[in-house]
Coordinates of C-alpha atoms in Angstrom, one line a residue:
Chain A
M22 CA 34.5 41.8 -7.5
D23 CA 30.8 41.0 -8.0
L24 CA 30.5 38.4 -10.8
D25 CA 27.5 38.3 -13.1
R26 CA 25.3 35.5 -11.8
H27 CA 25.0 34.0 -15.3
F28 CA 28.8 33.7 -15.5
V29 CA 28.8 31.5 -12.5
S30 CA 25.6 29.4 -12.8
G31 CA 26.7 27.5 -15.9
S32 CA 30.0 26.5 -14.4
I33 CA 28.9 25.3 -11.0
P34 CA 28.5 21.6 -11.9
L35 CA 31.9 21.7 -13.5
L36 CA 33.5 23.2 -10.3
V37 CA 31.7 20.8 -8.0
M38 CA 32.8 17.8 -10.1
K39 CA 36.3 19.1 -10.1
L40 CA 36.4 19.1 -6.3
L41 CA 34.9 15.6 -6.2
D42 CA 37.4 14.4 -8.8
E43 CA 40.1 15.0 -6.2
K44 CA 38.5 13.6 -3.1
D45 CA 35.2 12.7 -1.5
L46 CA 33.6 15.7 0.3
Y47 CA 30.3 16.6 2.0
G48 CA 28.3 19.7 1.1
Y49 CA 29.7 22.2 3.6
Q50 CA 33.2 21.2 2.7
M51 CA 32.6 21.8 -1.0
I52 CA 31.3 25.4 -0.3
E53 CA 34.3 26.2 1.9
E54 CA 36.8 24.7 -0.5
L55 CA 35.3 26.5 -3.5
R56 CA 35.5 29.8 -1.6
R57 CA 39.0 29.2 -0.5
R58 CA 40.3 28.2 -3.9
S59 CA 38.6 31.1 -5.7
D60 CA 39.8 33.7 -3.1
D61 CA 36.1 34.3 -2.0
T62 CA 35.0 34.8 -5.6
F63 CA 32.7 31.8 -5.8
H64 CA 30.4 32.1 -2.8
L65 CA 28.0 29.1 -3.5
R66 CA 24.8 29.0 -1.6
A67 CA 23.8 25.7 0.0
G68 CA 20.3 26.2 -1.5
T69 CA 21.9 25.9 -4.9
L70 CA 24.5 23.2 -4.1
Y71 CA 22.2 20.5 -2.7
P72 CA 19.7 20.4 -5.5
L73 CA 22.7 20.2 -7.9
L74 CA 24.3 17.3 -5.9
H75 CA 21.0 15.4 -5.8
S76 CA 20.4 15.8 -9.5
L77 CA 24.0 14.6 -10.2
E78 CA 23.2 11.6 -8.0
E79 CA 20.0 10.9 -9.9
K80 CA 22.1 10.9 -13.1
G81 CA 24.5 8.4 -11.6
W82 CA 27.4 10.8 -11.8
V83 CA 28.0 10.9 -8.1
T84 CA 27.1 8.5 -5.3
A85 CA 26.6 9.3 -1.6
Y86 CA 27.5 7.5 1.6
E87 CA 27.4 8.3 5.3
R88 CA 30.6 8.6 7.3
E89 CA 31.6 10.3 10.5
A90 CA 33.4 13.6 9.9
S91 CA 36.3 14.7 12.0
A92 CA 33.9 16.2 14.6
G93 CA 32.3 12.8 15.1
K94 CA 29.1 13.8 13.4
P95 CA 27.7 11.7 10.5
R96 CA 28.0 13.5 7.2
R97 CA 26.7 12.6 3.7
Y98 CA 29.8 12.4 1.6
Y99 CA 29.7 12.5 -2.2
H100 CA 31.9 10.4 -4.5
L101 CA 32.4 11.0 -8.3
T102 CA 31.6 7.8 -10.2
E103 CA 33.4 6.6 -13.3
Q104 CA 30.4 7.8 -15.3
G105 CA 30.7 11.1 -13.6
R106 CA 34.4 11.3 -14.2
A107 CA 33.9 10.8 -17.9
A108 CA 31.2 13.5 -18.0
F109 CA 33.5 15.8 -16.1
R110 CA 36.3 15.3 -18.6
E111 CA 33.9 16.1 -21.4
K112 CA 32.6 19.3 -19.7
E113 CA 36.2 20.3 -18.9
T114 CA 37.3 20.0 -22.5
A115 CA 34.2 22.0 -23.7
W116 CA 34.8 24.7 -21.0
N117 CA 38.5 25.1 -22.0
A118 CA 37.5 25.5 -25.7
Y119 CA 34.9 28.1 -24.7
A120 CA 37.2 30.0 -22.4
R121 CA 39.9 30.0 -25.1
A122 CA 37.5 31.4 -27.7
V123 CA 36.2 34.1 -25.4
G124 CA 39.8 35.0 -24.4
Q125 CA 40.8 35.3 -28.0
V126 CA 37.9 37.6 -28.9
L127 CA 38.4 39.8 -25.8
K128 CA 42.1 40.1 -26.7
G129 CA 41.2 41.1 -30.2
G130 CA 43.0 38.1 -31.6
A131 CA 42.4 36.3 -34.9
C132 CA 38.9 35.1 -35.5
H133 CA 39.1 32.4 -38.2
A134 CA 35.4 31.9 -38.9
G135 CA 34.3 34.3 -41.6
A136 CA 37.3 36.5 -41.2
Chain B
M7 CA 14.2 36.4 5.3
P8 CA 11.4 37.2 7.7
G9 CA 9.8 34.3 9.5
H10 CA 12.6 31.9 8.9
E11 CA 15.3 33.0 11.3
S12 CA 15.8 29.8 13.1
I13 CA 17.1 26.5 11.7
S14 CA 13.9 24.7 12.6
A15 CA 11.6 27.3 10.9
Y16 CA 13.8 27.3 7.8
L17 CA 13.7 23.5 7.5
D18 CA 9.9 23.4 8.1
A19 CA 9.6 25.9 5.2
V20 CA 11.7 23.7 2.9
S21 CA 9.9 20.5 4.1
D22 CA 6.5 22.1 3.2
Q23 CA 7.6 22.3 -0.4
I24 CA 8.7 18.7 -0.8
R25 CA 5.7 16.5 -1.4
W26 CA 7.3 13.1 -1.2
G27 CA 7.8 11.9 2.3
R28 CA 10.8 9.7 1.4
A29 CA 12.7 12.7 -0.1
R30 CA 12.0 14.7 3.1
R31 CA 13.7 12.0 5.2
L32 CA 16.8 12.3 3.0
V33 CA 16.9 16.1 2.4
I34 CA 16.1 17.6 5.8
P35 CA 18.8 15.9 7.9
E36 CA 21.4 16.8 5.3
L37 CA 20.3 20.5 5.3
R38 CA 20.2 20.5 9.1
Q39 CA 23.8 19.2 9.3
H40 CA 24.9 21.9 6.9
L41 CA 23.1 24.7 8.8
E42 CA 24.6 23.5 12.1
D43 CA 28.1 23.4 10.6
Q44 CA 27.6 27.0 9.2
R45 CA 26.3 28.2 12.6
D46 CA 29.2 26.6 14.4
A47 CA 31.7 28.2 12.0
F48 CA 30.1 31.7 12.6
L49 CA 30.2 31.2 16.3
A50 CA 33.9 30.2 16.1
E51 CA 34.6 33.4 14.2
G52 CA 32.8 35.3 16.9
I53 CA 30.0 36.5 14.7
G54 CA 26.9 37.3 16.7
D55 CA 23.4 36.0 15.7
A56 CA 25.1 33.0 14.1
E57 CA 21.9 31.0 13.6
R58 CA 20.1 33.7 11.7
R59 CA 23.2 34.3 9.5
A60 CA 23.5 30.6 8.8
V61 CA 19.9 30.6 7.6
E62 CA 20.5 33.6 5.4
E63 CA 23.4 31.9 3.7
M64 CA 21.1 29.1 2.6
G65 CA 18.9 31.1 0.3
D66 CA 15.1 31.2 -0.1
P67 CA 13.6 28.1 1.5
V68 CA 10.6 28.0 -0.8
A69 CA 12.9 28.1 -3.9
V70 CA 15.2 25.5 -2.4
G71 CA 12.3 23.2 -1.4
A72 CA 10.6 23.6 -4.8
E73 CA 13.8 22.7 -6.6
L74 CA 14.3 19.6 -4.4
D75 CA 10.7 18.7 -4.9
R76 CA 11.2 18.8 -8.7
I77 CA 14.2 16.4 -8.4
H78 CA 12.6 13.9 -6.0
R79 CA 9.4 12.6 -7.5
P80 CA 8.0 9.0 -7.5
K81 CA 8.1 7.3 -10.8
P82 CA 4.6 5.8 -11.5
Q83 CA 4.5 2.3 -13.1
W84 CA 1.1 2.5 -14.7
A85 CA 2.0 0.4 -17.8
L86 CA 3.3 -2.6 -15.7
L87 CA 0.3 -2.2 -13.3
A88 CA -2.1 -2.3 -16.3
L89 CA -0.4 -5.3 -17.9
T90 CA -0.6 -7.2 -14.6
A91 CA -4.3 -6.4 -14.2
A92 CA -5.0 -7.3 -17.8
L93 CA -3.4 -10.7 -17.4
A94 CA -5.4 -11.4 -14.2
L95 CA -8.6 -10.2 -16.0
A96 CA -7.8 -12.6 -18.9
G97 CA -7.3 -15.4 -16.4
M98 CA -10.6 -14.7 -14.7
L99 CA -12.6 -14.5 -18.0
L100 CA -10.8 -17.7 -19.2
R101 CA -11.8 -19.6 -16.0
I102 CA -15.4 -18.4 -16.2
W103 CA -15.6 -19.4 -19.8
V104 CA -14.0 -22.8 -19.6
A105 CA -15.8 -23.8 -16.3
A106 CA -19.2 -22.3 -16.7
D107 CA -20.6 -23.2 -13.3
S108 CA -21.5 -20.8 -10.6
D109 CA -18.9 -22.1 -8.1
S110 CA -16.0 -21.5 -10.4
T111 CA -17.3 -18.2 -11.6
G112 CA -17.6 -16.9 -8.0
R113 CA -14.2 -18.2 -7.1
A114 CA -12.5 -16.7 -10.2
A115 CA -14.2 -13.3 -9.6
L116 CA -13.3 -13.3 -5.9
S117 CA -9.6 -14.1 -6.5
F118 CA -9.5 -11.4 -9.2
A119 CA -11.0 -8.8 -6.9
L120 CA -8.7 -9.8 -4.0
G121 CA -5.7 -10.0 -6.3
C122 CA -6.4 -6.4 -7.6
A123 CA -6.8 -5.2 -4.0
A124 CA -3.5 -6.9 -3.1
L125 CA -1.8 -5.4 -6.2
L126 CA -2.9 -1.9 -5.4
A127 CA -2.2 -2.2 -1.7
G128 CA 1.4 -3.4 -2.5
Y129 CA 1.8 -0.7 -5.1
F130 CA 0.8 2.2 -2.8
L131 CA 2.7 0.8 0.2
D132 CA 5.9 2.5 1.1
V133 CA 8.3 -0.4 0.7
S134 CA 11.2 1.6 2.0
F135 CA 10.2 0.2 5.4
L136 CA 11.7 -3.1 4.2
S137 CA 15.1 -1.5 4.0
R138 CA 14.6 0.3 7.3
R139 CA 13.4 -2.7 9.3
P140 CA 14.4 -5.8 7.3
R141 CA 14.9 -8.0 10.3
A142 CA 11.5 -7.1 11.8
V143 CA 9.8 -7.7 8.5
C144 CA 11.5 -11.1 8.1
A145 CA 10.6 -12.1 11.7
A146 CA 7.0 -11.0 11.2
L147 CA 6.7 -13.1 7.9
L148 CA 8.3 -16.2 9.6
A149 CA 6.1 -15.8 12.7
A150 CA 3.0 -15.5 10.4
A151 CA 4.0 -18.6 8.5
L152 CA 4.6 -20.5 11.7
A153 CA 1.2 -19.4 13.1
A154 CA -0.5 -20.4 9.9
L155 CA 1.0 -24.0 9.9
P156 CA -1.7 -25.5 12.2
L157 CA -4.4 -24.0 10.0
I158 CA -2.8 -25.2 6.8
H159 CA -2.8 -28.8 8.2
R160 CA -6.4 -28.6 9.2
P161 CA -8.5 -29.9 6.3
G162 CA -11.2 -27.5 5.2
A163 CA -9.9 -24.5 7.2
F164 CA -10.5 -21.2 5.6
S165 CA -11.9 -23.0 2.5
P166 CA -11.8 -22.0 -0.4
F167 CA -8.5 -20.2 0.5
Q168 CA -5.4 -22.3 0.2
L169 CA -3.3 -20.9 3.1
S170 CA -0.4 -23.1 2.0
H171 CA 0.1 -20.8 -0.9
L172 CA 1.1 -18.0 1.5
C173 CA 4.5 -19.9 1.5
L174 CA 5.2 -17.9 -1.7
F175 CA 5.9 -14.9 0.6
L176 CA 8.8 -16.7 2.3
P177 CA 11.4 -15.9 -0.4
A178 CA 10.7 -12.2 0.2
A179 CA 11.4 -12.9 4.0
Y180 CA 14.7 -14.3 3.1
A181 CA 15.5 -11.3 0.9
C182 CA 14.9 -9.0 3.9
W183 CA 17.1 -11.2 6.1
L184 CA 20.0 -11.2 3.6
Y185 CA 19.7 -7.4 3.2
S186 CA 20.1 -7.0 6.9
C187 CA 23.4 -9.0 6.9
R188 CA 25.3 -6.8 4.5
G189 CA 28.6 -5.2 5.4
R190 CA 29.2 -7.5 8.4
G191 CA 32.1 -9.6 7.1
W192 CA 32.2 -13.4 7.5
P193 CA 29.8 -13.4 10.4
G194 CA 27.3 -11.6 8.2
L195 CA 27.8 -14.1 5.4
L196 CA 27.3 -17.0 7.8
A197 CA 24.2 -15.4 9.3
A198 CA 22.9 -14.8 5.8
L199 CA 23.3 -18.4 4.9
A200 CA 21.9 -19.6 8.3
G201 CA 18.8 -17.5 7.6
A202 CA 17.9 -19.8 4.8
V203 CA 17.3 -22.7 7.2
P204 CA 14.1 -21.5 8.9
V205 CA 12.8 -20.2 5.6
L206 CA 13.3 -23.6 3.8
A207 CA 12.1 -25.5 6.8
L208 CA 8.8 -23.6 7.0
T209 CA 8.4 -23.9 3.2
C210 CA 8.9 -27.7 3.5
A211 CA 6.4 -27.8 6.3
G212 CA 3.8 -25.8 4.4
W213 CA 2.5 -28.5 2.2
Y214 CA 2.8 -26.4 -0.9
R215 CA 5.9 -28.1 -2.2
M216 CA 6.0 -26.0 -5.4
A217 CA 7.1 -23.1 -3.2
L218 CA 10.3 -25.0 -2.3
I219 CA 11.7 -24.5 -5.8
P220 CA 11.5 -20.7 -6.0
T221 CA 12.6 -20.5 -2.3
L222 CA 15.7 -22.6 -3.0
L223 CA 16.5 -20.5 -6.1
T224 CA 16.1 -17.3 -4.1
C225 CA 18.3 -18.6 -1.3
L226 CA 21.0 -19.3 -3.9
I227 CA 20.7 -16.5 -6.4
L228 CA 20.4 -13.5 -4.0
P229 CA 23.5 -14.5 -1.9
L230 CA 25.5 -15.0 -5.1
D231 CA 24.4 -11.5 -6.2
A232 CA 25.4 -10.1 -2.9
C233 CA 28.8 -11.9 -3.2
R234 CA 29.3 -10.5 -6.7
R235 CA 29.0 -7.0 -5.1
D236 CA 31.2 -8.0 -2.2
W237 CA 28.5 -7.0 0.3
F238 CA 30.1 -8.9 3.1
G239 CA 33.6 -7.6 2.5
A240 CA 35.0 -11.1 2.6
G241 CA 36.1 -11.2 -1.0
R242 CA 33.9 -12.0 -4.1
L243 CA 35.3 -15.4 -4.9
R244 CA 35.7 -16.8 -1.4
S245 CA 32.2 -15.7 -0.3
A246 CA 30.7 -17.1 -3.6
L247 CA 32.4 -20.5 -3.0
A248 CA 31.1 -20.5 0.6
V249 CA 27.6 -19.8 -0.7
C250 CA 27.9 -22.6 -3.3
G251 CA 29.2 -25.1 -0.7
C252 CA 26.4 -24.3 1.8
A253 CA 23.8 -24.5 -1.0
A254 CA 25.1 -28.0 -2.0
A255 CA 24.9 -29.1 1.7
G256 CA 21.5 -27.6 2.0
I257 CA 20.1 -29.3 -1.1
A258 CA 21.6 -32.6 0.2
A259 CA 19.9 -32.1 3.6
V260 CA 16.5 -31.3 2.0
A261 CA 17.0 -34.4 -0.3
C262 CA 17.6 -36.6 2.8
T263 CA 14.7 -35.2 4.9
S264 CA 12.3 -35.1 1.9
S265 CA 13.5 -38.2 0.1
G266 CA 10.0 -39.4 -0.6
W267 CA 9.2 -36.1 -2.4
F268 CA 12.5 -36.3 -4.4
H269 CA 11.9 -39.9 -5.3
A270 CA 8.3 -39.1 -6.5
A271 CA 9.7 -36.1 -8.4
F272 CA 12.3 -38.3 -10.2
R273 CA 9.6 -40.9 -10.9
R274 CA 7.3 -38.2 -12.4
L275 CA 10.2 -36.8 -14.4
A276 CA 10.9 -40.2 -15.9
A277 CA 7.2 -40.6 -16.7
A278 CA 7.0 -37.1 -18.2
I279 CA 10.0 -37.8 -20.5
S280 CA 8.6 -41.1 -21.7
P281 CA 4.9 -41.4 -20.6
E282 CA 4.2 -44.5 -22.7
H283 CA 6.5 -46.6 -20.5
A284 CA 5.2 -45.5 -17.2
A285 CA 2.3 -47.1 -15.5
G286 CA 0.0 -44.9 -13.5
V287 CA 2.0 -41.7 -13.3
G288 CA 2.3 -41.5 -17.0
Y289 CA -1.4 -41.6 -17.6
Q290 CA -2.0 -37.8 -17.1
S291 CA 0.9 -36.9 -19.4
A292 CA -0.4 -39.2 -22.1
R293 CA -3.9 -37.7 -21.9
I294 CA -2.5 -34.1 -22.1
R295 CA -0.4 -35.0 -25.1
E296 CA -3.5 -36.6 -26.7
S297 CA -5.5 -33.4 -26.2
L298 CA -2.6 -31.3 -27.6
D299 CA -2.5 -33.5 -30.7
A300 CA -6.2 -32.8 -31.1
S301 CA -5.7 -29.0 -30.9
R302 CA -5.5 -26.5 -33.7
W303 CA -3.8 -23.2 -34.3
W304 CA -7.1 -21.3 -33.9
G305 CA -10.4 -22.6 -32.6
Q306 CA -11.5 -25.7 -30.7
G307 CA -9.7 -29.0 -31.4
V308 CA -11.2 -32.3 -32.4
W309 CA -11.3 -34.7 -29.4
T310 CA -11.2 -38.3 -30.5
G311 CA -10.8 -39.9 -27.0
A312 CA -13.2 -42.5 -25.6
E313 CA -13.9 -40.4 -22.6
P314 CA -15.0 -36.7 -22.6
Y315 CA -12.1 -34.2 -22.4
E316 CA -13.1 -33.1 -18.9
T317 CA -12.8 -36.7 -17.6
A318 CA -9.7 -37.6 -19.5
V319 CA -7.8 -34.5 -18.3
P320 CA -8.6 -34.5 -14.6
T321 CA -7.2 -31.0 -13.6
W322 CA -8.5 -29.3 -16.8
D323 CA -9.7 -26.2 -15.0
S324 CA -6.8 -25.6 -12.6
D325 CA -3.3 -27.2 -13.2
N326 CA -4.2 -27.8 -16.8
L327 CA -6.0 -24.5 -17.5
L328 CA -3.5 -23.8 -20.3
T329 CA -4.0 -27.2 -21.8
T330 CA -7.7 -26.5 -21.9
L331 CA -7.0 -23.1 -23.4
I332 CA -5.0 -24.7 -26.2
Y333 CA -7.6 -27.3 -26.8
R334 CA -10.6 -25.0 -26.7
L335 CA -9.2 -21.8 -28.3
G336 CA -6.0 -23.0 -30.1
W337 CA -2.2 -22.6 -29.9
L338 CA -2.3 -18.9 -31.0
P339 CA -4.1 -17.5 -27.9
F340 CA -1.9 -19.7 -25.7
L341 CA 1.2 -18.2 -27.3
I342 CA -0.1 -14.6 -27.0
L343 CA -0.8 -15.2 -23.3
I344 CA 2.6 -16.7 -22.7
L345 CA 4.4 -13.9 -24.5
A346 CA 2.4 -11.3 -22.6
F347 CA 3.4 -12.9 -19.3
A348 CA 7.1 -13.3 -20.5
A349 CA 7.1 -9.6 -21.5
L350 CA 5.8 -8.7 -18.0
M351 CA 8.6 -10.7 -16.3
I352 CA 11.4 -9.5 -18.6
W353 CA 10.2 -5.9 -18.2
L354 CA 10.1 -6.3 -14.5
L355 CA 13.5 -7.9 -14.3
Y356 CA 15.1 -5.3 -16.6
R357 CA 13.7 -2.5 -14.5
G358 CA 14.6 -4.3 -11.3
L359 CA 18.2 -4.9 -12.2
R360 CA 18.6 -1.2 -12.9
Q361 CA 17.2 -0.4 -9.5
R362 CA 19.3 2.0 -7.4
G363 CA 18.0 0.6 -4.1
Q364 CA 19.5 -2.8 -3.1
M365 CA 16.3 -3.9 -1.3
G366 CA 14.1 -2.9 -4.2
R367 CA 16.3 -4.9 -6.6
F368 CA 16.1 -8.0 -4.3
L369 CA 12.3 -7.7 -4.1
V370 CA 11.9 -7.5 -7.8
V371 CA 14.3 -10.4 -8.5
T372 CA 12.5 -12.5 -5.8
T373 CA 9.2 -11.8 -7.4
V374 CA 10.5 -12.8 -10.9
I375 CA 11.9 -16.0 -9.4
V376 CA 8.7 -16.9 -7.6
L377 CA 6.4 -16.1 -10.6
G378 CA 8.8 -17.4 -13.2
A379 CA 9.3 -20.8 -11.5
Q380 CA 5.5 -21.3 -11.2
A381 CA 5.0 -20.3 -14.8
L382 CA 7.8 -22.5 -16.1
F383 CA 6.5 -25.6 -14.3
N384 CA 2.9 -25.0 -15.2
V385 CA 3.8 -24.5 -18.9
L386 CA 5.8 -27.8 -18.8
W387 CA 2.9 -29.5 -17.1
S388 CA 0.4 -28.1 -19.6
L389 CA 2.5 -29.4 -22.5
G390 CA 2.6 -32.9 -21.1
V391 CA 5.9 -32.8 -19.1
T392 CA 4.1 -33.6 -15.9
W393 CA 7.1 -33.3 -13.6
H394 CA 5.7 -31.0 -10.9
S395 CA 2.3 -29.4 -10.8
S396 CA 1.9 -25.7 -10.4
F397 CA -0.5 -22.9 -11.0
F398 CA 0.1 -20.4 -13.7
P399 CA 0.6 -17.0 -12.0
L400 CA -2.2 -14.4 -12.4
L401 CA -4.3 -16.8 -14.6
T402 CA -5.4 -19.7 -12.4
G403 CA -7.5 -17.6 -10.0
N404 CA -6.7 -19.0 -6.5
T405 CA -4.8 -17.9 -3.4
S406 CA -1.5 -18.1 -5.3
T407 CA -2.9 -15.5 -7.7
V408 CA -3.6 -13.1 -4.8
V409 CA 0.0 -13.7 -3.4
D410 CA 1.5 -13.3 -6.9
M411 CA -0.3 -10.0 -7.4
A412 CA 0.7 -8.7 -4.0
L413 CA 4.4 -9.5 -4.8
I414 CA 4.1 -7.7 -8.2
G415 CA 2.5 -4.7 -6.4
L416 CA 5.4 -4.6 -3.9
S417 CA 7.9 -4.8 -6.7
L418 CA 6.2 -2.0 -8.6
S419 CA 6.2 0.1 -5.5
A420 CA 9.9 -0.4 -5.2
L421 CA 10.3 0.7 -8.9
R422 CA 8.0 3.7 -8.2
G423 CA 10.1 4.8 -5.3
D424 CA 13.4 4.2 -6.9
S425 CA 15.4 7.3 -6.1
I426 CA 18.4 8.4 -4.3
A427 CA 16.0 8.8 -1.4
C428 CA 15.0 5.2 -1.5
E429 CA 17.1 3.8 1.2
K430 CA 19.2 4.9 4.1
I431 CA 22.9 4.3 3.4
P432 CA 24.6 2.8 6.5
P433 CA 27.5 4.7 7.9
Q434 CA 30.8 3.5 6.3
R435 CA 33.1 1.8 8.7
L436 CA 36.6 3.1 8.8
P437 CA 39.3 0.4 8.4
R438 CA 40.7 -0.9 11.7
Y439 CA 44.5 -0.8 11.8
K440 CA 46.3 -3.8 13.2
I441 CA 49.4 -3.2 15.2
R442 CA 51.8 -6.1 15.8
V443 CA 54.1 -5.7 18.8
V444 CA 57.2 -7.8 18.7
I445 CA 59.2 -8.2 21.8
E446 CA 62.7 -9.6 21.3
R447 CA 65.0 -10.8 24.0
S448 CA 68.3 -9.1 23.6

């Protein structure tokens, strides 16, 4: 299934922060994990991921540190800060409200505003 | 993606889009690691032409590079730079005006020109080398101070420059040393504290005793800040107590080795508090207070002393430049100048404490300590509390002005380059597991 690019682009920060909410990861792991969990639906390009991670780091929502990965090579791991965790909760709540509203409309359910 | 089929070619294309060198040092290795992981994964899956496929997965290098370039930009500090230059210019004009002889004019103009050159040189210098080579920088500064000692002690050498004022760079040398000791446990903490010894010894030997106060403060405040962040991994409280204990021992040692200086300082303090009861040392304090009593809020004061002002207040154009400012122009210009300087220091400290880079924060805090201590002692001296003479930073127009402006320039460079790309993060050490083997006799 090919998703509309616009569907995905707005939700990428939320998805990345969700992964980091669970454990510290480096860039390649995030892409693989996202692909695995979404059954190959979210195929995030590295060219999109790294600018996003760096902008999150500039905001102070994530921090980075170097650590040796299992293969013995040093990798730049990302860690969600407390500030980032609070921002993630906020975004998650907003996304759930949005998804619920879209779902209701698509199912033809009640629309309270101006009904 | 024609032309970018290899990892190197792709990274070169990304690198071409990123204008800031420091950002390239962060971004390119990370992208290289990613590309190599992707290539290895394709090879493991048995996919042919793995490198080209890995590059294709990355996306357009020009778009990626342009996006990273947008995120990683230096942050210019024009306002702080202008305020520093304005204060130095005010100092130069003040000196020229109060001491209208050609010698003073030439010296004030020369120190202003050299100070501005040092400010700009520091500002445009890439201070990230301090975090990359902290020990080398510390060693170079200590070696330079050691080499300058014979010249400092030779009267008239390099006149009119006071080489002893170069001691004001030594707190920055200690900041570099301390930075290099982080993450090394108790040995690191002990090494950090031991590093204060040569720095303090060279400052003591450098004849400019005023530098001892900011150096002592730096050697105390920076390690305590490092302990607060548990840099050494030895526990916040325990490492802070160790720092305080060593500081107390260090101050006692300095007091023993420089007892004459301490005795003189206490005598001056007593005279400063009650000048009317002190013979000799209280004279200067009494004359300064006399001139302040004769001053007005705005405009020249009315001097009623038997001797002319310039004779009664001996260091009227150097240590007592601010006293002269109060007497000749009034209290209001003095307060404006002091408030402008305080605003510069507070602004610098506020920005410095929000620094992402540890080395940058240390540099800014050190600069504020060095300049703040000089300003505090000079203001006290100018108001008649003649405890310890000092030159007011940026205003006095001598070698210390040039050093102070260089320190501000370096601090502003650290603020300009404050980014996630500002320093290399050392690899995190994994915890070592301890296994205890107990052998019991059955």
